[in-house]
Amino acid sequence: MSWLGKVIGGTIGLALGGPLGAVAGAAFGHAFVDKREDEYLRSIPGRKQPGLSSNEEAQLVFFTAAFSMLAKISKADGRISEAEIKVVERFMVNDLQLDEAARETAQNIFRNAVTSSQTFEDFARQFYSVFKYQTNIIELMMDVLLRVSSADGNISDIEERMMLSASRIFSFSRSEYERLKSRYVKKSDPYYAVLKCDKNASNEEIKKKYRSLVQEYHPDKIQAKGLPEEFVKFAADKFTEIQEAYEHIRKSRGF
């Protein structure tokens, strides 16, 4: 995580800004330089401000938004349960493969977001402003939010309202949300939910959806986009999951 050292060292020359910038600034222990101020500083002879690349800035947004939103939804029903903490920790270790320093940073963001005056929706809007054209990242953010909100076996009414609010902000359809939710709150076959299909879909519809998803989440395509490095492993797991779901359905249907 090349951006992390720059941020912790306080050497970044551009702002994350907005609600996420406020949380990140508190977590990292220093203020972010406003972009307009940064442009001024760069214009001063002999004054250099090493900044983040566009990819590093995207990584910072993804990282901060994920743990800020997870904090708010974990606290939604008044307390953060042990089950929710364990799901967040598994997300850090298994999905994002964070080292010890990065996990500590994520925990700092989480703690600051819990008590922040900024809302879940504030964080969601800023996240969407950066990733609105990358639907796979949006879906994966929805996925991990659902994992945490359903960690204790069900999704409370307030957590459901927050998830539906995120769906609206992310332009994530209600039908897509219900399919994704069914993976954690069992109402339908989770294999069909992975392929975004209903059980009454035709074989051809399933094949078409499978081909589309495989193309979208293929590791080579993900890496070519220069997406956040934490996301590459996450997307690779999704790619494997899509293949496994398709094979299960194909074998069960006999095509």
Tab-separated table of C-alpha atoms in Angstrom:
chain	number	residue	atom	x	y	z
A	1	MET	CA	0.000	0.000	0.000
A	2	SER	CA	2.232	2.753	-1.281
A	3	TRP	CA	-0.197	5.490	-0.296
A	4	LEU	CA	-0.277	4.454	3.360
A	5	GLY	CA	3.284	5.504	4.111
A	6	LYS	CA	2.705	8.897	2.528
A	7	VAL	CA	-0.450	9.472	4.539
A	8	ILE	CA	0.955	8.317	7.881
A	9	GLY	CA	4.025	10.452	7.299
A	10	GLY	CA	1.841	13.484	6.687
A	11	THR	CA	3.520	14.149	3.350
A	12	ILE	CA	0.534	14.016	1.020
A	13	GLY	CA	-0.017	17.217	-0.907
A	14	LEU	CA	-3.676	16.845	-1.782
A	15	ALA	CA	-6.878	16.483	0.142
A	16	LEU	CA	-9.204	13.596	0.407
A	17	GLY	CA	-11.648	16.248	1.516
A	18	GLY	CA	-15.250	15.932	2.555
A	19	PRO	CA	-16.617	13.585	5.228
A	20	LEU	CA	-14.028	10.885	4.497
A	21	GLY	CA	-11.229	13.436	4.755
A	22	ALA	CA	-12.442	14.473	8.205
A	23	VAL	CA	-12.409	10.881	9.461
A	24	ALA	CA	-9.087	10.061	7.809
A	25	GLY	CA	-7.488	13.225	9.175
A	26	ALA	CA	-8.504	12.276	12.705
A	27	ALA	CA	-7.349	8.683	12.209
A	28	PHE	CA	-3.968	9.606	10.765
A	29	GLY	CA	-3.369	12.403	13.236
A	30	HIS	CA	-2.918	15.273	10.822
A	31	ALA	CA	-4.961	17.511	8.581
A	32	PHE	CA	-5.219	17.003	4.855
A	33	VAL	CA	-4.065	19.881	2.715
A	34	ASP	CA	-6.872	21.498	0.763
A	35	LYS	CA	-6.388	21.016	-2.989
A	36	ARG	CA	-6.540	24.731	-3.680
A	37	GLU	CA	-3.949	25.368	-0.975
A	38	ASP	CA	-1.847	22.582	-2.454
A	39	GLU	CA	-1.903	24.249	-5.871
A	40	TYR	CA	-0.697	27.444	-4.233
A	41	LEU	CA	2.090	25.650	-2.381
A	42	ARG	CA	3.219	23.987	-5.592
A	43	SER	CA	3.531	27.398	-7.216
A	44	ILE	CA	6.053	28.578	-4.600
A	45	PRO	CA	9.602	28.227	-5.985
A	46	GLY	CA	11.508	25.450	-4.266
A	47	ARG	CA	8.425	24.184	-2.429
A	48	LYS	CA	7.485	20.616	-3.353
A	49	GLN	CA	4.545	18.704	-2.009
A	50	PRO	CA	4.677	15.004	-2.896
A	51	GLY	CA	1.130	13.967	-3.673
A	52	LEU	CA	-0.767	10.782	-4.276
A	53	SER	CA	-1.286	9.424	-7.768
A	54	SER	CA	-4.864	9.080	-8.990
A	55	ASN	CA	-4.731	5.345	-8.251
A	56	GLU	CA	-3.387	5.955	-4.739
A	57	GLU	CA	-6.084	8.524	-4.078
A	58	ALA	CA	-8.710	5.980	-5.204
A	59	GLN	CA	-7.165	3.442	-2.826
A	60	LEU	CA	-7.398	5.950	0.020
A	61	VAL	CA	-11.067	6.661	-0.763
A	62	PHE	CA	-11.937	2.959	-0.982
A	63	PHE	CA	-10.074	2.116	2.221
A	64	THR	CA	-11.479	5.014	4.253
A	65	ALA	CA	-15.028	4.663	2.930
A	66	ALA	CA	-15.146	0.921	3.572
A	67	PHE	CA	-14.202	1.136	7.238
A	68	SER	CA	-16.180	4.333	7.850
A	69	MET	CA	-19.378	2.826	6.431
A	70	LEU	CA	-18.771	-0.468	8.239
A	71	ALA	CA	-18.403	1.475	11.488
A	72	LYS	CA	-21.706	3.278	11.031
A	73	ILE	CA	-23.680	0.184	10.091
A	74	SER	CA	-22.110	-1.829	12.940
A	75	LYS	CA	-23.212	0.840	15.424
A	76	ALA	CA	-26.653	1.293	13.830
A	77	ASP	CA	-28.554	-0.761	16.407
A	78	GLY	CA	-26.783	0.871	19.358
A	79	ARG	CA	-23.926	-1.539	19.963
A	80	ILE	CA	-21.177	-3.254	17.991
A	81	SER	CA	-21.475	-7.015	18.468
A	82	GLU	CA	-18.645	-9.519	18.654
A	83	ALA	CA	-20.018	-11.164	15.503
A	84	GLU	CA	-19.784	-7.871	13.615
A	85	ILE	CA	-16.218	-7.281	14.831
A	86	LYS	CA	-15.215	-10.748	13.634
A	87	VAL	CA	-16.705	-10.144	10.172
A	88	VAL	CA	-14.843	-6.829	9.869
A	89	GLU	CA	-11.603	-8.515	10.968
A	90	ARG	CA	-12.088	-11.294	8.394
A	91	PHE	CA	-12.638	-8.634	5.741
A	92	MET	CA	-9.308	-7.037	6.721
A	93	VAL	CA	-7.340	-10.279	6.736
A	94	ASN	CA	-8.988	-12.579	4.185
A	95	ASP	CA	-10.376	-10.183	1.591
A	96	LEU	CA	-8.002	-7.225	1.702
A	97	GLN	CA	-5.005	-9.154	3.093
A	98	LEU	CA	-3.911	-6.209	5.210
A	99	ASP	CA	-0.666	-6.392	7.137
A	100	GLU	CA	-0.480	-5.415	10.805
A	101	ALA	CA	0.174	-1.713	10.139
A	102	ALA	CA	-2.682	-1.472	7.655
A	103	ARG	CA	-5.056	-3.282	10.026
A	104	GLU	CA	-4.190	-0.817	12.787
A	105	THR	CA	-4.896	2.043	10.381
A	106	ALA	CA	-8.237	0.487	9.410
A	107	GLN	CA	-9.144	0.129	13.088
A	108	ASN	CA	-8.309	3.803	13.687
A	109	ILE	CA	-10.590	4.820	10.833
A	110	PHE	CA	-13.334	2.528	12.163
A	111	ARG	CA	-13.110	3.975	15.690
A	112	ASN	CA	-13.114	7.584	14.477
A	113	ALA	CA	-16.044	6.961	12.142
A	114	VAL	CA	-18.140	5.432	14.936
A	115	THR	CA	-18.101	8.729	16.851
A	116	SER	CA	-17.989	11.034	13.816
A	117	SER	CA	-20.786	13.551	13.284
A	118	GLN	CA	-20.787	12.529	9.627
A	119	THR	CA	-23.515	10.107	8.595
A	120	PHE	CA	-23.456	6.765	6.803
A	121	GLU	CA	-25.053	8.503	3.812
A	122	ASP	CA	-22.347	11.200	3.809
A	123	PHE	CA	-19.674	8.538	3.445
A	124	ALA	CA	-21.699	6.645	0.840
A	125	ARG	CA	-22.133	9.722	-1.369
A	126	GLN	CA	-18.432	10.532	-1.367
A	127	PHE	CA	-17.533	6.926	-2.125
A	128	TYR	CA	-20.016	6.861	-5.006
A	129	SER	CA	-18.666	10.122	-6.448
A	130	VAL	CA	-15.328	8.353	-7.020
A	131	PHE	CA	-16.506	4.867	-8.025
A	132	LYS	CA	-19.837	5.500	-9.752
A	133	TYR	CA	-18.551	4.149	-13.063
A	134	GLN	CA	-17.055	0.997	-11.503
A	135	THR	CA	-20.090	-1.130	-10.762
A	136	ASN	CA	-18.053	-4.111	-9.587
A	137	ILE	CA	-16.488	-2.083	-6.769
A	138	ILE	CA	-19.906	-0.761	-5.790
A	139	GLU	CA	-21.297	-4.289	-5.673
A	140	LEU	CA	-18.425	-5.493	-3.534
A	141	MET	CA	-18.935	-2.605	-1.132
A	142	MET	CA	-22.612	-3.574	-0.862
A	143	ASP	CA	-21.538	-7.179	-0.326
A	144	VAL	CA	-19.295	-6.474	2.652
A	145	LEU	CA	-21.859	-4.094	4.183
A	146	LEU	CA	-24.449	-6.872	3.977
A	147	ARG	CA	-22.006	-9.337	5.514
A	148	VAL	CA	-21.557	-7.137	8.564
A	149	SER	CA	-25.200	-6.107	8.919
A	150	SER	CA	-26.272	-9.769	8.833
A	151	ALA	CA	-23.435	-10.999	11.074
A	152	ASP	CA	-25.732	-11.765	14.005
A	153	GLY	CA	-28.090	-13.824	11.843
A	154	ASN	CA	-30.507	-11.164	10.714
A	155	ILE	CA	-30.623	-7.584	9.462
A	156	SER	CA	-32.339	-5.178	11.835
A	157	ASP	CA	-34.864	-2.623	10.602
A	158	ILE	CA	-32.429	0.270	11.016
A	159	GLU	CA	-29.653	-1.644	9.245
A	160	GLU	CA	-32.085	-2.456	6.428
A	161	ARG	CA	-32.944	1.229	6.056
A	162	MET	CA	-29.254	2.098	5.835
A	163	MET	CA	-28.608	-0.605	3.254
A	164	LEU	CA	-31.538	0.574	1.140
A	165	SER	CA	-30.260	4.133	1.464
A	166	ALA	CA	-26.855	2.991	0.170
A	167	SER	CA	-28.616	1.189	-2.686
A	168	ARG	CA	-30.330	4.405	-3.744
A	169	ILE	CA	-27.142	6.455	-3.502
A	170	PHE	CA	-25.203	3.831	-5.486
A	171	SER	CA	-27.983	3.486	-8.111
A	172	PHE	CA	-28.102	-0.173	-7.107
A	173	SER	CA	-31.486	-1.626	-8.071
A	174	ARG	CA	-33.803	-3.129	-5.479
A	175	SER	CA	-33.825	-6.452	-7.320
A	176	GLU	CA	-30.008	-6.570	-7.327
A	177	TYR	CA	-29.991	-5.701	-3.646
A	178	GLU	CA	-32.434	-8.498	-2.829
A	179	ARG	CA	-30.383	-11.009	-4.793
A	180	LEU	CA	-27.213	-9.989	-2.986
A	181	LYS	CA	-28.981	-9.996	0.372
A	182	SER	CA	-30.234	-13.539	-0.240
A	183	ARG	CA	-26.652	-14.778	0.066
A	184	TYR	CA	-26.663	-13.851	3.751
A	185	VAL	CA	-30.341	-13.869	4.680
A	186	LYS	CA	-31.402	-17.148	3.158
A	187	LYS	CA	-34.554	-16.856	1.097
A	188	SER	CA	-33.356	-18.274	-2.185
A	189	ASP	CA	-30.544	-20.348	-3.640
A	190	PRO	CA	-27.316	-18.358	-3.063
A	191	TYR	CA	-25.758	-19.738	-6.266
A	192	TYR	CA	-28.384	-17.967	-8.339
A	193	ALA	CA	-27.828	-14.817	-6.292
A	194	VAL	CA	-24.121	-14.885	-7.175
A	195	LEU	CA	-25.002	-14.995	-10.890
A	196	LYS	CA	-27.728	-12.354	-10.399
A	197	CYS	CA	-30.348	-14.759	-11.726
A	198	ASP	CA	-33.612	-16.172	-10.428
A	199	LYS	CA	-34.211	-19.899	-10.207
A	200	ASN	CA	-36.739	-19.649	-13.037
A	201	ALA	CA	-34.157	-18.155	-15.449
A	202	SER	CA	-33.566	-20.154	-18.620
A	203	ASN	CA	-30.303	-21.977	-19.273
A	204	GLU	CA	-29.436	-19.433	-21.957
A	205	GLU	CA	-30.070	-16.531	-19.574
A	206	ILE	CA	-27.795	-18.135	-17.001
A	207	LYS	CA	-25.043	-18.707	-19.569
A	208	LYS	CA	-25.321	-15.109	-20.791
A	209	LYS	CA	-25.139	-13.697	-17.250
A	210	TYR	CA	-22.186	-15.945	-16.432
A	211	ARG	CA	-20.223	-14.784	-19.495
A	212	SER	CA	-20.937	-11.157	-18.642
A	213	LEU	CA	-19.807	-11.506	-15.014
A	214	VAL	CA	-16.674	-13.481	-15.883
A	215	GLN	CA	-15.655	-10.767	-18.308
A	216	GLU	CA	-16.334	-8.038	-15.751
A	217	TYR	CA	-14.381	-9.680	-12.933
A	218	HIS	CA	-11.576	-11.334	-14.882
A	219	PRO	CA	-8.301	-10.668	-12.971
A	220	ASP	CA	-6.520	-9.352	-16.067
A	221	LYS	CA	-9.256	-6.798	-16.666
A	222	ILE	CA	-9.292	-5.722	-13.025
A	223	GLN	CA	-5.534	-5.162	-12.978
A	224	ALA	CA	-5.622	-3.314	-16.298
A	225	LYS	CA	-7.992	-0.753	-14.788
A	226	GLY	CA	-5.418	0.201	-12.170
A	227	LEU	CA	-7.952	-0.305	-9.401
A	228	PRO	CA	-7.023	-0.171	-5.697
A	229	GLU	CA	-4.583	-2.943	-4.852
A	230	GLU	CA	-6.765	-4.057	-1.938
A	231	PHE	CA	-9.570	-4.649	-4.405
A	232	VAL	CA	-7.656	-6.958	-6.759
A	233	LYS	CA	-7.674	-9.910	-4.326
A	234	PHE	CA	-11.282	-9.178	-3.412
A	235	ALA	CA	-12.278	-9.209	-7.096
A	236	ALA	CA	-10.286	-12.391	-7.751
A	237	ASP	CA	-12.272	-14.149	-5.026
A	238	LYS	CA	-15.456	-12.889	-6.638
A	239	PHE	CA	-14.298	-14.296	-9.987
A	240	THR	CA	-13.769	-17.712	-8.397
A	241	GLU	CA	-17.130	-17.526	-6.668
A	242	ILE	CA	-18.874	-16.797	-9.989
A	243	GLN	CA	-17.215	-19.807	-11.604
A	244	GLU	CA	-18.164	-22.089	-8.703
A	245	ALA	CA	-21.782	-20.901	-8.722
A	246	TYR	CA	-22.064	-21.457	-12.471
A	247	GLU	CA	-20.603	-24.969	-12.210
A	248	HIS	CA	-23.039	-25.845	-9.432
A	249	ILE	CA	-26.042	-24.631	-11.427
A	250	ARG	CA	-24.787	-26.202	-14.668
A	251	LYS	CA	-24.370	-29.595	-13.039
A	252	SER	CA	-27.688	-29.433	-11.212
A	253	ARG	CA	-29.503	-28.566	-14.449
A	254	GLY	CA	-27.475	-30.919	-16.593
A	255	PHE	CA	-26.416	-28.539	-19.365
